[in-house]
Coordinates of C-alpha atoms in Angstrom, one line a residue:
Chain A
M11 CA 69.9 134.4 120.2
G12 CA 73.4 133.0 120.8
L13 CA 76.1 131.3 118.8
A14 CA 75.4 127.8 117.6
L15 CA 77.4 125.1 115.9
A16 CA 76.5 121.5 114.9
I17 CA 78.6 118.9 113.0
H18 CA 78.2 115.4 111.7
G19 CA 80.6 112.7 110.6
G20 CA 78.1 110.5 108.7
A21 CA 74.9 108.5 109.4
G22 CA 73.8 105.0 108.5
T23 CA 73.9 101.5 109.8
I24 CA 76.1 102.1 112.8
V25 CA 75.9 98.8 114.5
R26 CA 76.7 99.2 118.2
S27 CA 77.7 95.6 118.6
K28 CA 80.5 96.0 116.1
M29 CA 81.9 99.0 117.8
T30 CA 84.8 98.6 120.2
P31 CA 85.5 101.0 123.1
E32 CA 88.8 102.0 121.5
L33 CA 87.2 102.8 118.1
E34 CA 84.4 104.7 119.7
R35 CA 87.0 106.8 121.6
E36 CA 88.7 107.6 118.3
Y37 CA 85.5 108.7 116.6
R38 CA 84.5 110.8 119.6
G39 CA 88.0 112.4 119.5
G40 CA 87.6 113.2 115.8
L41 CA 84.2 114.8 116.3
E42 CA 85.4 116.8 119.3
A43 CA 88.3 118.2 117.3
G44 CA 85.9 119.3 114.6
L45 CA 83.6 120.9 117.1
V46 CA 86.4 122.8 118.9
A47 CA 87.8 124.0 115.6
G48 CA 84.5 125.5 114.6
W49 CA 83.5 126.8 118.0
D50 CA 86.9 128.6 118.5
V51 CA 86.2 130.6 115.3
L52 CA 82.7 131.6 116.5
T53 CA 83.7 132.6 120.0
Q54 CA 86.6 134.7 118.6
G55 CA 84.1 136.7 116.5
G56 CA 84.6 134.8 113.2
S57 CA 81.8 134.3 110.7
S58 CA 79.6 131.2 110.5
L59 CA 81.2 130.7 107.1
E60 CA 84.7 130.5 108.6
A61 CA 83.4 128.3 111.4
V62 CA 81.9 125.7 109.2
E63 CA 85.0 125.7 107.0
A64 CA 87.3 125.2 110.0
A65 CA 85.1 122.4 111.4
V66 CA 85.0 120.6 108.1
V67 CA 88.7 120.9 107.5
S68 CA 89.3 119.2 110.8
L69 CA 86.9 116.4 109.9
E70 CA 88.4 116.0 106.4
D71 CA 91.9 115.7 108.0
F72 CA 90.7 113.0 110.4
P73 CA 91.3 109.7 108.6
L74 CA 88.4 107.7 110.0
F75 CA 85.7 109.9 108.3
N76 CA 84.9 109.5 104.6
A77 CA 86.0 112.9 103.4
G78 CA 89.4 114.3 102.5
R79 CA 92.1 112.0 104.0
G80 CA 90.5 108.6 104.4
S81 CA 88.0 108.9 101.5
V82 CA 86.6 105.7 100.1
F83 CA 87.8 104.3 96.7
T84 CA 85.9 104.3 93.4
H85 CA 85.6 101.2 91.3
E86 CA 88.8 102.2 89.5
G87 CA 90.7 102.5 92.9
R88 CA 90.7 106.3 92.9
Q89 CA 89.7 108.7 95.6
E90 CA 87.3 111.3 94.2
M91 CA 85.9 113.9 96.6
D92 CA 82.9 116.2 96.6
A93 CA 82.3 119.3 98.8
A94 CA 80.0 122.3 99.1
I95 CA 79.8 125.4 101.2
M96 CA 77.0 128.0 101.3
D97 CA 76.9 131.4 103.0
G98 CA 73.4 132.3 104.2
R99 CA 74.4 135.9 104.5
N100 CA 74.3 136.5 100.8
L101 CA 72.9 133.3 99.4
K102 CA 76.2 132.4 97.7
A103 CA 77.6 128.9 97.3
G104 CA 80.5 127.0 95.9
A105 CA 80.9 123.3 95.3
V106 CA 83.2 120.8 93.7
A107 CA 82.5 117.2 92.5
F108 CA 84.9 114.3 92.1
V109 CA 88.1 116.3 92.6
R110 CA 91.3 114.4 93.2
N111 CA 94.4 115.0 95.4
I112 CA 93.0 118.2 96.9
R113 CA 94.0 118.3 100.5
N114 CA 90.9 120.0 101.7
P115 CA 88.0 119.9 99.2
I116 CA 85.9 122.3 101.3
K117 CA 88.5 125.0 100.9
L118 CA 88.3 124.6 97.1
A119 CA 84.5 124.8 97.3
R120 CA 84.9 128.1 99.1
L121 CA 87.3 129.4 96.3
V122 CA 84.7 128.4 93.7
M123 CA 82.2 130.6 95.6
E124 CA 84.6 133.5 96.0
R125 CA 86.8 133.4 92.9
S126 CA 84.6 132.1 90.1
E127 CA 81.3 133.0 88.4
H128 CA 80.1 129.5 89.0
V129 CA 78.5 127.4 91.8
L130 CA 79.6 123.9 90.9
L131 CA 82.8 122.7 89.1
A132 CA 83.4 119.0 88.4
G133 CA 86.1 116.6 87.5
D134 CA 89.4 117.6 85.7
G135 CA 88.0 121.1 85.2
A136 CA 87.7 121.6 89.0
N137 CA 91.2 120.3 89.4
Q138 CA 92.4 122.8 86.8
F139 CA 90.7 125.6 88.6
A140 CA 92.5 124.5 91.8
D141 CA 95.9 124.4 89.9
A142 CA 95.3 128.0 88.7
L143 CA 94.8 129.1 92.3
D144 CA 97.7 127.1 93.7
V145 CA 95.4 125.1 96.0
P146 CA 97.3 122.7 98.2
T147 CA 97.4 119.1 96.9
E148 CA 98.6 115.8 98.4
P149 CA 99.9 112.6 96.7
D150 CA 97.6 109.6 96.6
E151 CA 99.4 108.1 99.6
Y152 CA 98.1 111.0 101.8
F153 CA 94.5 110.0 101.2
F154 CA 95.1 106.2 101.4
T155 CA 93.9 104.2 104.4
E156 CA 94.0 100.4 104.5
H157 CA 90.4 99.9 105.7
R158 CA 89.0 101.9 102.7
W159 CA 91.1 99.8 100.3
L160 CA 89.8 96.6 102.0
Q161 CA 86.2 97.9 101.7
L162 CA 86.7 98.3 98.0
Q163 CA 88.0 94.8 97.6
D164 CA 85.0 93.5 99.6
A165 CA 82.5 95.6 97.5
I166 CA 84.0 94.4 94.2
A167 CA 83.9 90.8 95.4
A168 CA 80.3 91.3 96.4
G169 CA 79.5 93.1 93.1
R170 CA 77.8 96.0 94.6
V171 CA 78.1 99.8 95.0
Q172 CA 78.3 100.4 98.7
L173 CA 77.4 103.4 100.7
D174 CA 80.0 104.2 103.2
H175 CA 78.1 102.5 106.0
A176 CA 80.0 99.4 106.7
A177 CA 79.3 97.8 110.0
V178 CA 82.9 97.8 111.2
R179 CA 83.9 101.3 110.0
P180 CA 80.6 103.1 110.3
V181 CA 81.6 106.4 108.8
G182 CA 80.4 108.7 106.0
T183 CA 80.0 112.3 104.9
V184 CA 81.1 115.1 107.2
G185 CA 79.4 118.5 107.6
A186 CA 78.9 121.5 109.8
V187 CA 76.3 124.3 110.2
A188 CA 76.7 127.5 112.3
F189 CA 75.1 130.7 113.5
D190 CA 77.4 133.6 114.2
R191 CA 77.5 136.8 116.3
N192 CA 76.4 138.9 113.4
G193 CA 73.3 136.8 112.9
Y194 CA 74.4 134.9 109.8
L195 CA 74.1 131.2 109.0
A196 CA 76.4 128.9 106.9
A197 CA 76.6 125.2 105.9
A198 CA 79.4 123.0 104.6
T199 CA 79.5 119.3 103.6
S200 CA 82.3 117.1 102.3
T201 CA 82.5 113.5 101.3
G202 CA 84.5 110.8 99.6
G203 CA 81.3 109.3 98.1
M204 CA 80.5 105.7 97.7
T205 CA 82.8 102.7 97.8
N206 CA 83.1 101.1 94.4
K207 CA 81.1 103.8 92.7
K208 CA 81.3 104.0 88.9
F209 CA 80.4 106.1 85.9
G210 CA 81.1 109.5 87.4
R211 CA 78.3 109.3 89.9
V212 CA 77.6 112.7 91.7
G213 CA 75.7 112.5 95.0
D214 CA 73.9 115.0 97.1
T215 CA 76.8 116.6 98.9
P216 CA 77.9 119.1 96.3
L217 CA 74.4 120.0 95.3
V218 CA 72.8 123.2 96.7
G219 CA 69.4 122.3 98.1
A220 CA 70.1 118.5 98.2
G221 CA 72.9 117.9 100.7
T222 CA 73.9 121.5 101.6
Y223 CA 71.8 124.7 102.0
A224 CA 71.9 128.0 103.9
D225 CA 69.9 131.2 103.7
G226 CA 68.5 133.8 106.1
T227 CA 66.3 131.2 107.7
C228 CA 68.4 128.1 108.4
A229 CA 71.5 126.2 107.5
V230 CA 71.4 122.5 106.7
S231 CA 74.0 119.7 106.0
C232 CA 72.9 116.2 105.1
T233 CA 74.3 112.7 105.3
G234 CA 73.0 109.3 104.1
H235 CA 72.0 107.6 100.8
G236 CA 72.6 110.6 98.5
E237 CA 70.2 109.7 95.7
Y238 CA 67.2 110.1 98.0
F239 CA 68.4 113.5 99.3
M240 CA 68.6 114.6 95.7
L241 CA 65.1 113.4 94.8
G242 CA 63.7 114.9 98.1
V243 CA 65.7 118.2 97.7
T244 CA 66.2 117.5 101.4
A245 CA 68.4 120.4 102.6
Y246 CA 66.2 123.1 101.0
D247 CA 63.0 121.3 102.1
V248 CA 63.8 122.3 105.7
A249 CA 64.0 126.0 104.8
A250 CA 60.8 125.7 102.7
R251 CA 58.9 124.2 105.5
M252 CA 60.1 127.0 107.8
N253 CA 59.4 129.8 105.4
Y254 CA 56.2 128.6 103.8
R255 CA 54.6 126.6 106.6
R256 CA 56.0 128.8 109.4
L257 CA 57.3 125.7 111.2
R258 CA 59.9 125.9 114.0
L259 CA 63.4 124.5 113.0
E260 CA 62.9 121.3 114.9
D261 CA 59.5 120.5 113.5
A262 CA 60.6 121.4 109.9
A263 CA 63.7 119.2 110.2
E264 CA 61.6 116.3 111.7
E265 CA 59.1 116.5 108.9
T266 CA 61.8 116.6 106.3
V267 CA 63.4 113.4 107.6
A268 CA 59.9 111.8 107.8
R269 CA 59.5 112.6 104.1
L270 CA 62.9 111.1 103.5
T271 CA 61.8 107.9 105.2
E272 CA 58.6 107.9 103.1
I273 CA 60.5 108.0 99.9
G274 CA 62.9 105.2 101.0
G275 CA 66.0 107.2 102.0
D276 CA 68.3 106.4 105.0
G277 CA 70.2 109.1 106.8
G278 CA 69.9 112.3 108.7
L279 CA 70.7 116.0 108.8
I280 CA 72.0 118.8 111.0
A281 CA 70.4 122.2 111.0
V282 CA 70.6 125.5 112.8
D283 CA 68.4 128.6 112.7
T284 CA 68.7 132.4 113.6
D285 CA 67.6 131.8 117.2
G286 CA 70.6 129.5 117.6
N287 CA 68.4 126.4 117.8
V288 CA 69.9 123.2 116.5
A289 CA 68.2 120.0 115.2
L290 CA 69.9 116.7 114.4
P291 CA 67.2 114.3 113.3
F292 CA 68.0 110.9 111.5
N293 CA 66.1 107.8 110.6
C294 CA 68.8 105.2 111.1
E295 CA 70.6 103.5 114.0
G296 CA 73.1 106.3 114.5
M297 CA 74.7 109.5 113.3
Y298 CA 78.1 110.7 114.4
R299 CA 77.3 114.2 115.6
G300 CA 78.2 117.0 117.9
W301 CA 76.7 120.4 118.8
F302 CA 77.5 123.4 121.0
T303 CA 75.3 126.3 121.8
E304 CA 76.1 129.5 123.7
G305 CA 75.8 129.0 127.4
G306 CA 75.5 125.3 127.0
Q307 CA 77.9 122.3 127.0
P308 CA 79.5 120.6 124.0
H309 CA 77.7 117.4 123.1
I310 CA 79.1 114.4 121.2
E311 CA 76.7 111.5 120.3
I312 CA 76.7 108.5 118.1
Y313 CA 73.5 106.5 118.6
S314 CA 69.9 107.7 119.0
Chain B
M8 CA 41.5 117.8 84.4
G9 CA 42.8 117.3 80.9
L10 CA 46.1 116.6 79.1
A11 CA 48.6 119.5 79.2
L12 CA 52.0 120.1 77.7
A13 CA 54.4 123.1 77.8
I14 CA 57.8 123.4 76.2
H15 CA 60.6 126.0 76.1
G16 CA 63.6 126.7 73.9
G17 CA 65.4 129.1 76.2
A18 CA 65.0 132.6 77.7
G19 CA 67.1 135.7 78.0
T20 CA 67.9 138.8 76.1
I21 CA 65.8 138.1 73.0
V22 CA 66.1 141.4 71.3
R23 CA 63.2 141.8 69.0
S24 CA 65.0 144.4 66.8
K25 CA 67.7 141.9 65.9
M26 CA 65.1 139.2 64.9
T27 CA 64.4 138.8 61.2
P28 CA 61.0 137.4 60.0
E29 CA 62.8 134.4 58.4
L30 CA 64.6 133.6 61.7
E31 CA 61.5 134.0 63.7
R32 CA 59.7 131.6 61.4
E33 CA 62.5 129.1 61.8
Y34 CA 62.3 129.2 65.6
R35 CA 58.5 129.0 65.6
G36 CA 58.9 125.9 63.4
G37 CA 61.3 124.3 65.8
L38 CA 59.0 124.9 68.8
E39 CA 55.9 123.7 66.9
A40 CA 57.7 120.4 66.0
G41 CA 58.6 119.9 69.7
L42 CA 55.0 120.7 70.8
V43 CA 53.5 118.3 68.2
A44 CA 56.0 115.5 69.1
G45 CA 55.0 115.6 72.8
W46 CA 51.3 116.2 72.2
D47 CA 51.0 113.2 69.8
V48 CA 52.4 111.0 72.6
L49 CA 49.9 112.3 75.1
T50 CA 46.8 112.1 72.9
Q51 CA 47.8 108.5 71.9
G52 CA 47.7 107.5 75.6
G53 CA 51.4 107.8 76.3
S54 CA 52.8 108.8 79.6
S55 CA 53.9 112.3 80.5
L56 CA 57.4 110.9 80.8
E57 CA 57.3 109.7 77.2
A58 CA 55.8 113.0 76.1
V59 CA 58.5 115.2 77.6
E60 CA 61.2 112.9 76.3
A61 CA 59.7 113.1 72.8
A62 CA 59.3 116.9 72.9
V63 CA 62.9 117.4 74.1
V64 CA 64.4 114.9 71.6
S65 CA 62.7 117.1 68.9
L66 CA 64.1 120.3 70.4
E67 CA 67.6 118.7 70.8
D68 CA 67.6 117.7 67.1
F69 CA 66.7 121.2 66.0
P70 CA 70.0 123.0 65.4
L71 CA 69.0 126.5 66.4
F72 CA 68.4 125.6 70.0
N73 CA 71.3 125.2 72.5
A74 CA 70.9 121.5 73.2
G75 CA 72.0 118.3 71.4
R76 CA 72.7 119.3 67.8
G77 CA 73.7 123.0 67.8
S78 CA 75.0 123.1 71.4
V79 CA 77.4 125.9 72.2
F80 CA 81.2 125.4 72.5
T81 CA 83.2 125.3 75.7
H82 CA 86.5 127.3 76.0
E83 CA 88.4 124.3 74.6
G84 CA 86.1 124.1 71.6
R85 CA 84.2 121.1 72.8
Q86 CA 80.5 120.5 73.0
E87 CA 79.4 119.2 76.4
M88 CA 75.8 118.6 77.1
D89 CA 73.7 118.3 80.3
A90 CA 70.2 116.9 80.6
A91 CA 67.7 115.7 83.3
I92 CA 64.4 113.9 83.3
M93 CA 62.1 113.4 86.3
D94 CA 59.0 111.2 86.6
G95 CA 56.5 112.7 89.1
R96 CA 54.6 109.4 89.2
N97 CA 57.3 107.8 91.4
L98 CA 59.7 110.6 92.2
K99 CA 62.5 109.1 90.2
A100 CA 65.0 111.0 88.1
G101 CA 68.0 110.6 85.9
A102 CA 70.5 113.2 84.7
V103 CA 73.8 113.6 82.9
A104 CA 76.4 116.4 83.0
F105 CA 78.9 117.3 80.3
V106 CA 78.5 114.3 78.2
R107 CA 80.0 114.3 74.7
N108 CA 78.8 113.0 71.3
I109 CA 75.5 111.6 72.7
R110 CA 72.9 112.2 70.0
N111 CA 70.1 112.7 72.5
P112 CA 71.3 113.5 76.0
I113 CA 67.7 113.4 77.3
K114 CA 67.5 109.7 76.3
L115 CA 70.7 109.0 78.3
A116 CA 69.2 110.8 81.3
R117 CA 66.2 108.5 81.1
L118 CA 68.5 105.4 81.0
V119 CA 70.3 106.7 84.1
M120 CA 67.0 106.8 85.8
E121 CA 65.9 103.4 84.6
R122 CA 69.1 101.4 84.4
S123 CA 71.4 102.7 87.2
E124 CA 71.2 103.1 90.9
H125 CA 72.1 106.7 90.6
V126 CA 70.5 110.0 89.7
L127 CA 73.4 112.0 88.2
L128 CA 76.3 110.8 86.2
A129 CA 78.9 113.2 84.9
G130 CA 81.8 113.5 82.4
D131 CA 83.7 110.5 81.0
G132 CA 81.9 108.2 83.5
A133 CA 78.5 109.1 82.0
N134 CA 79.9 108.5 78.5
Q135 CA 81.2 105.1 79.7
F136 CA 77.7 104.3 81.0
A137 CA 76.3 105.3 77.6
D138 CA 78.8 103.0 75.8
A139 CA 77.9 100.1 78.1
L140 CA 74.3 100.5 77.0
D141 CA 75.0 101.1 73.3
V142 CA 73.5 104.6 73.3
P143 CA 73.6 106.2 69.9
T144 CA 76.4 108.7 69.4
E145 CA 77.3 111.1 66.6
P146 CA 80.7 112.5 65.5
D147 CA 81.6 116.1 66.4
E148 CA 80.5 117.3 63.0
Y149 CA 76.9 116.3 63.7
F150 CA 76.7 118.8 66.6
F151 CA 78.7 121.5 64.9
T152 CA 77.0 124.7 63.8
E153 CA 78.8 127.7 62.4
H154 CA 77.0 130.3 64.4
R155 CA 78.0 128.5 67.7
W156 CA 81.6 128.4 66.6
L157 CA 81.5 132.1 65.8
Q158 CA 79.9 132.8 69.2
L159 CA 82.9 131.1 70.9
Q160 CA 85.4 133.1 68.9
D161 CA 83.5 136.3 69.9
A162 CA 83.4 135.3 73.6
I163 CA 87.1 134.4 73.7
A164 CA 87.9 137.7 72.0
A165 CA 85.8 139.5 74.6
G166 CA 87.3 137.5 77.4
R167 CA 84.0 136.4 78.9
V168 CA 81.9 133.4 79.7
Q169 CA 78.7 133.9 77.9
L170 CA 75.3 132.6 78.5
D171 CA 73.7 131.5 75.4
H172 CA 71.7 134.7 75.0
A173 CA 73.4 136.4 72.2
A174 CA 71.3 139.0 70.5
V175 CA 71.5 137.6 67.0
R176 CA 70.9 134.0 67.9
P177 CA 68.8 134.3 70.9
V178 CA 68.6 130.6 71.9
G179 CA 69.2 128.5 75.1
T180 CA 68.2 125.5 77.1
V181 CA 65.2 123.4 76.0
G182 CA 62.7 121.7 78.2
A183 CA 59.2 120.2 78.5
V184 CA 56.6 119.5 81.2
A185 CA 53.5 117.4 80.8
F186 CA 50.4 116.0 82.5
D187 CA 49.0 112.7 81.1
R188 CA 45.7 110.7 81.0
N189 CA 46.6 108.7 84.1
G190 CA 47.1 111.8 86.2
Y191 CA 50.9 111.8 86.2
L192 CA 53.4 114.6 85.7
A193 CA 56.9 114.7 84.3
A194 CA 59.6 117.2 83.4
A195 CA 62.7 117.2 81.1
T196 CA 65.4 119.7 80.4
S197 CA 68.5 119.7 78.1
T198 CA 71.2 122.1 77.3
G199 CA 74.6 122.7 75.8
G200 CA 75.5 125.1 78.6
M201 CA 77.4 128.3 78.3
T202 CA 79.6 129.5 75.5
N203 CA 83.3 129.6 76.5
K204 CA 82.6 127.9 79.8
K205 CA 85.7 126.5 81.6
F206 CA 86.6 124.3 84.5
G207 CA 83.9 121.7 84.3
R208 CA 81.1 124.1 85.2
V209 CA 77.8 122.3 85.9
G210 CA 74.7 124.4 85.7
D211 CA 71.1 124.0 86.9
T212 CA 69.8 121.8 84.1
P213 CA 70.9 118.4 85.3
L214 CA 70.2 119.2 89.0
V215 CA 66.9 117.9 90.5
G216 CA 65.2 120.8 92.2
A217 CA 67.3 123.5 90.5
G218 CA 66.5 123.3 86.7
T219 CA 64.2 120.3 86.6
Y220 CA 61.6 118.9 89.0
A221 CA 58.4 116.8 89.0
D222 CA 56.4 115.2 91.8
G223 CA 52.7 114.6 92.4
T224 CA 52.0 118.3 92.6
C225 CA 53.7 119.9 89.6
A226 CA 56.4 119.5 87.0
V227 CA 58.8 122.3 86.3
S228 CA 61.6 123.0 83.7
C229 CA 63.8 126.1 84.0
T230 CA 65.9 128.2 81.6
G231 CA 68.2 131.2 82.2
H232 CA 71.3 132.0 84.2
G233 CA 71.8 128.6 85.8
E234 CA 73.8 129.7 88.9
Y235 CA 70.8 131.6 90.2
F236 CA 68.5 128.8 89.6
M237 CA 70.8 126.6 91.7
L238 CA 71.1 129.0 94.6
G239 CA 67.3 129.6 94.5
V240 CA 66.5 125.9 94.2
T241 CA 64.0 127.3 91.7
A242 CA 62.2 124.2 90.2
Y243 CA 61.5 122.7 93.6
D244 CA 60.5 126.1 95.0
V245 CA 57.4 126.1 92.9
A246 CA 56.3 122.7 94.3
A247 CA 57.2 123.9 97.9
R248 CA 55.0 127.0 97.5
M249 CA 52.1 124.9 96.2
N250 CA 52.5 122.2 98.9
Y251 CA 53.3 124.3 101.9
R252 CA 51.6 127.6 101.2
R253 CA 48.7 126.0 99.3
L254 CA 49.2 128.4 96.3
R255 CA 47.7 127.7 92.9
L256 CA 50.3 126.8 90.2
E257 CA 50.2 130.1 88.5
D258 CA 50.7 132.1 91.8
A259 CA 53.5 129.7 93.0
A260 CA 55.3 130.0 89.7
E261 CA 55.0 133.8 89.7
E262 CA 56.3 134.1 93.2
T263 CA 59.2 131.8 92.4
V264 CA 60.2 134.0 89.4
A265 CA 59.8 137.1 91.6
R266 CA 62.3 135.5 94.1
L267 CA 64.7 134.7 91.2
T268 CA 64.5 138.4 90.2
E269 CA 65.2 139.4 93.8
I270 CA 68.4 137.3 94.0
G271 CA 69.6 138.7 90.6
G272 CA 68.7 135.8 88.2
D273 CA 67.4 136.2 84.7
G274 CA 65.3 133.6 83.0
G275 CA 62.0 131.8 83.3
L276 CA 60.3 128.5 83.8
I277 CA 57.5 126.3 82.5
A278 CA 55.2 124.4 84.9
V279 CA 52.1 122.2 84.8
D280 CA 49.9 120.8 87.6
T281 CA 47.5 117.9 88.1
D282 CA 44.5 120.1 86.9
G283 CA 46.2 120.5 83.6
N284 CA 47.0 124.2 84.3
V285 CA 50.1 125.6 82.7
A286 CA 52.3 128.6 83.8
L287 CA 55.1 130.1 81.8
P288 CA 56.5 133.1 83.7
F289 CA 59.8 134.8 83.0
N290 CA 61.6 138.0 84.0
C291 CA 63.4 138.9 80.7
E292 CA 62.4 140.2 77.3
G293 CA 61.4 136.9 75.9
M294 CA 61.2 133.1 76.3
Y295 CA 60.8 130.7 73.4
R296 CA 57.8 128.7 74.5
G297 CA 54.7 126.7 73.5
W298 CA 51.8 125.1 75.2
F299 CA 48.8 122.9 74.4
T300 CA 46.0 122.0 76.8
E301 CA 43.1 119.6 76.0
G302 CA 40.2 121.3 74.3
G303 CA 42.4 124.4 73.5
Q304 CA 44.6 125.5 70.7
P305 CA 48.4 125.1 70.4
H306 CA 50.3 128.3 71.3
I307 CA 53.7 129.4 70.3
E308 CA 55.2 132.6 71.8
I309 CA 58.5 134.4 71.9
Y310 CA 58.1 137.8 73.5
S311 CA 56.1 138.8 76.6

């Protein structure tokens, strides 16, 4: 039973042939920074909750991932972000959906958990909650990246809602799961959603049990085509298979992803249990991911 | 294996001493109308999906229940409604969160399922989707009821967010679950949320797996203190206990409510399986409920 941390930076159609060595180095650097940020917290005796928050803040700040800075654009040309955090120690959670101009949506999610009676706040109301607590904001320019803007123009031209799985910039949701010295688990997930999304669509990221879950058994963060993770109740399904079928983490996570495949969903998940095991299964060409377990080496991978 | 239908009109602190015979008759009438509306669909060969929609439409239209007409007021004096519907036949679902002026939010949820690529639409975006499909709306006055307005003034005076479980008007979320002639299950839930709620709070009702769930095993609709149903992933937990622990519907539903009690949540749920069994457990003084199974009699109950 040792410390454990896993992170992801999205999954989907990561086409190896479209990846340049320079770009791959950049992505690996972004993942490594997130892994180090979370691992430092754990080794300095911090909680799993603090570790997943630190890792996700780092991934949100990195402009190539679709979360925080560098989020994709909605149909109206806005950047709306979703995030959730869950503390397995006491089964508490906080989440926000389509907030705007919040520098680190994952920090706002934690404030919802700690400073409100609610689990999920959405839209203008969530921004009002952030204002009331003086949560740091940034102007639109901070979140803007040219490649996301071009993605929106492409998607509008093609007339489709697009998951953030473009071949050239194969990026998506970010997330982290951790197990700490005191034996507690936590999970965090953050995303800019879908390019060209309309009508106030909410995906799986901010929903407890769908994209994010942690209890006394395991912690899970998902990435992929959100609607299928919602219908499959994917994050909680891993815990249910462990608790009710007495499966090991790795087997439970594999079965959950197999079910996701069965119902037509693309993507993957990262998970950790109270023995410090990690699992990172996915059913697509690649998933940006990293993990670190006590006594082991840090790992960064992109393809399967 | 016969047809089965169960409905609820909310659970919570239903104080028998505050109930008058006239009021009880009114509530029973509202439940009976919902039960008949759904049962007629099933006996005429309609699908479970059509049956739960018809039952919930009837309950939304009845002004004493907190859904559709008669919804509670937010802090700003608005009526914002949530609803979800799920078809166990194909694991599809549609949901809306804090929509305004939609006559029957459950019908809009069904349109999200059938006419969009998404599962959950929220806020102004969901209303725009409704406009695009010419979904029937009503002016504010249609939804207004005096007792809800007085509840808001009381809650503001008392400085608290209030679940819709006031002693004098003990009403709440509405929902229905059904099993049809072709062997398929469906679930639907609709609510006006919490009196005096702020900050764009989203509860369990529109969340697949939390307040509403249906697959090939069972269909579940929940009512109670939503945040705990979200953290417990309550609706899906019933299906998980049946699938992974091989429990009967009644035992799975009882265990799920026992876990809800353990984590501090008040409320209940209604559930039906593919043998036409129904379960209606709750952990509070009462739950407005009704059920009808083939060859049996219709039942309407309020207290335990």
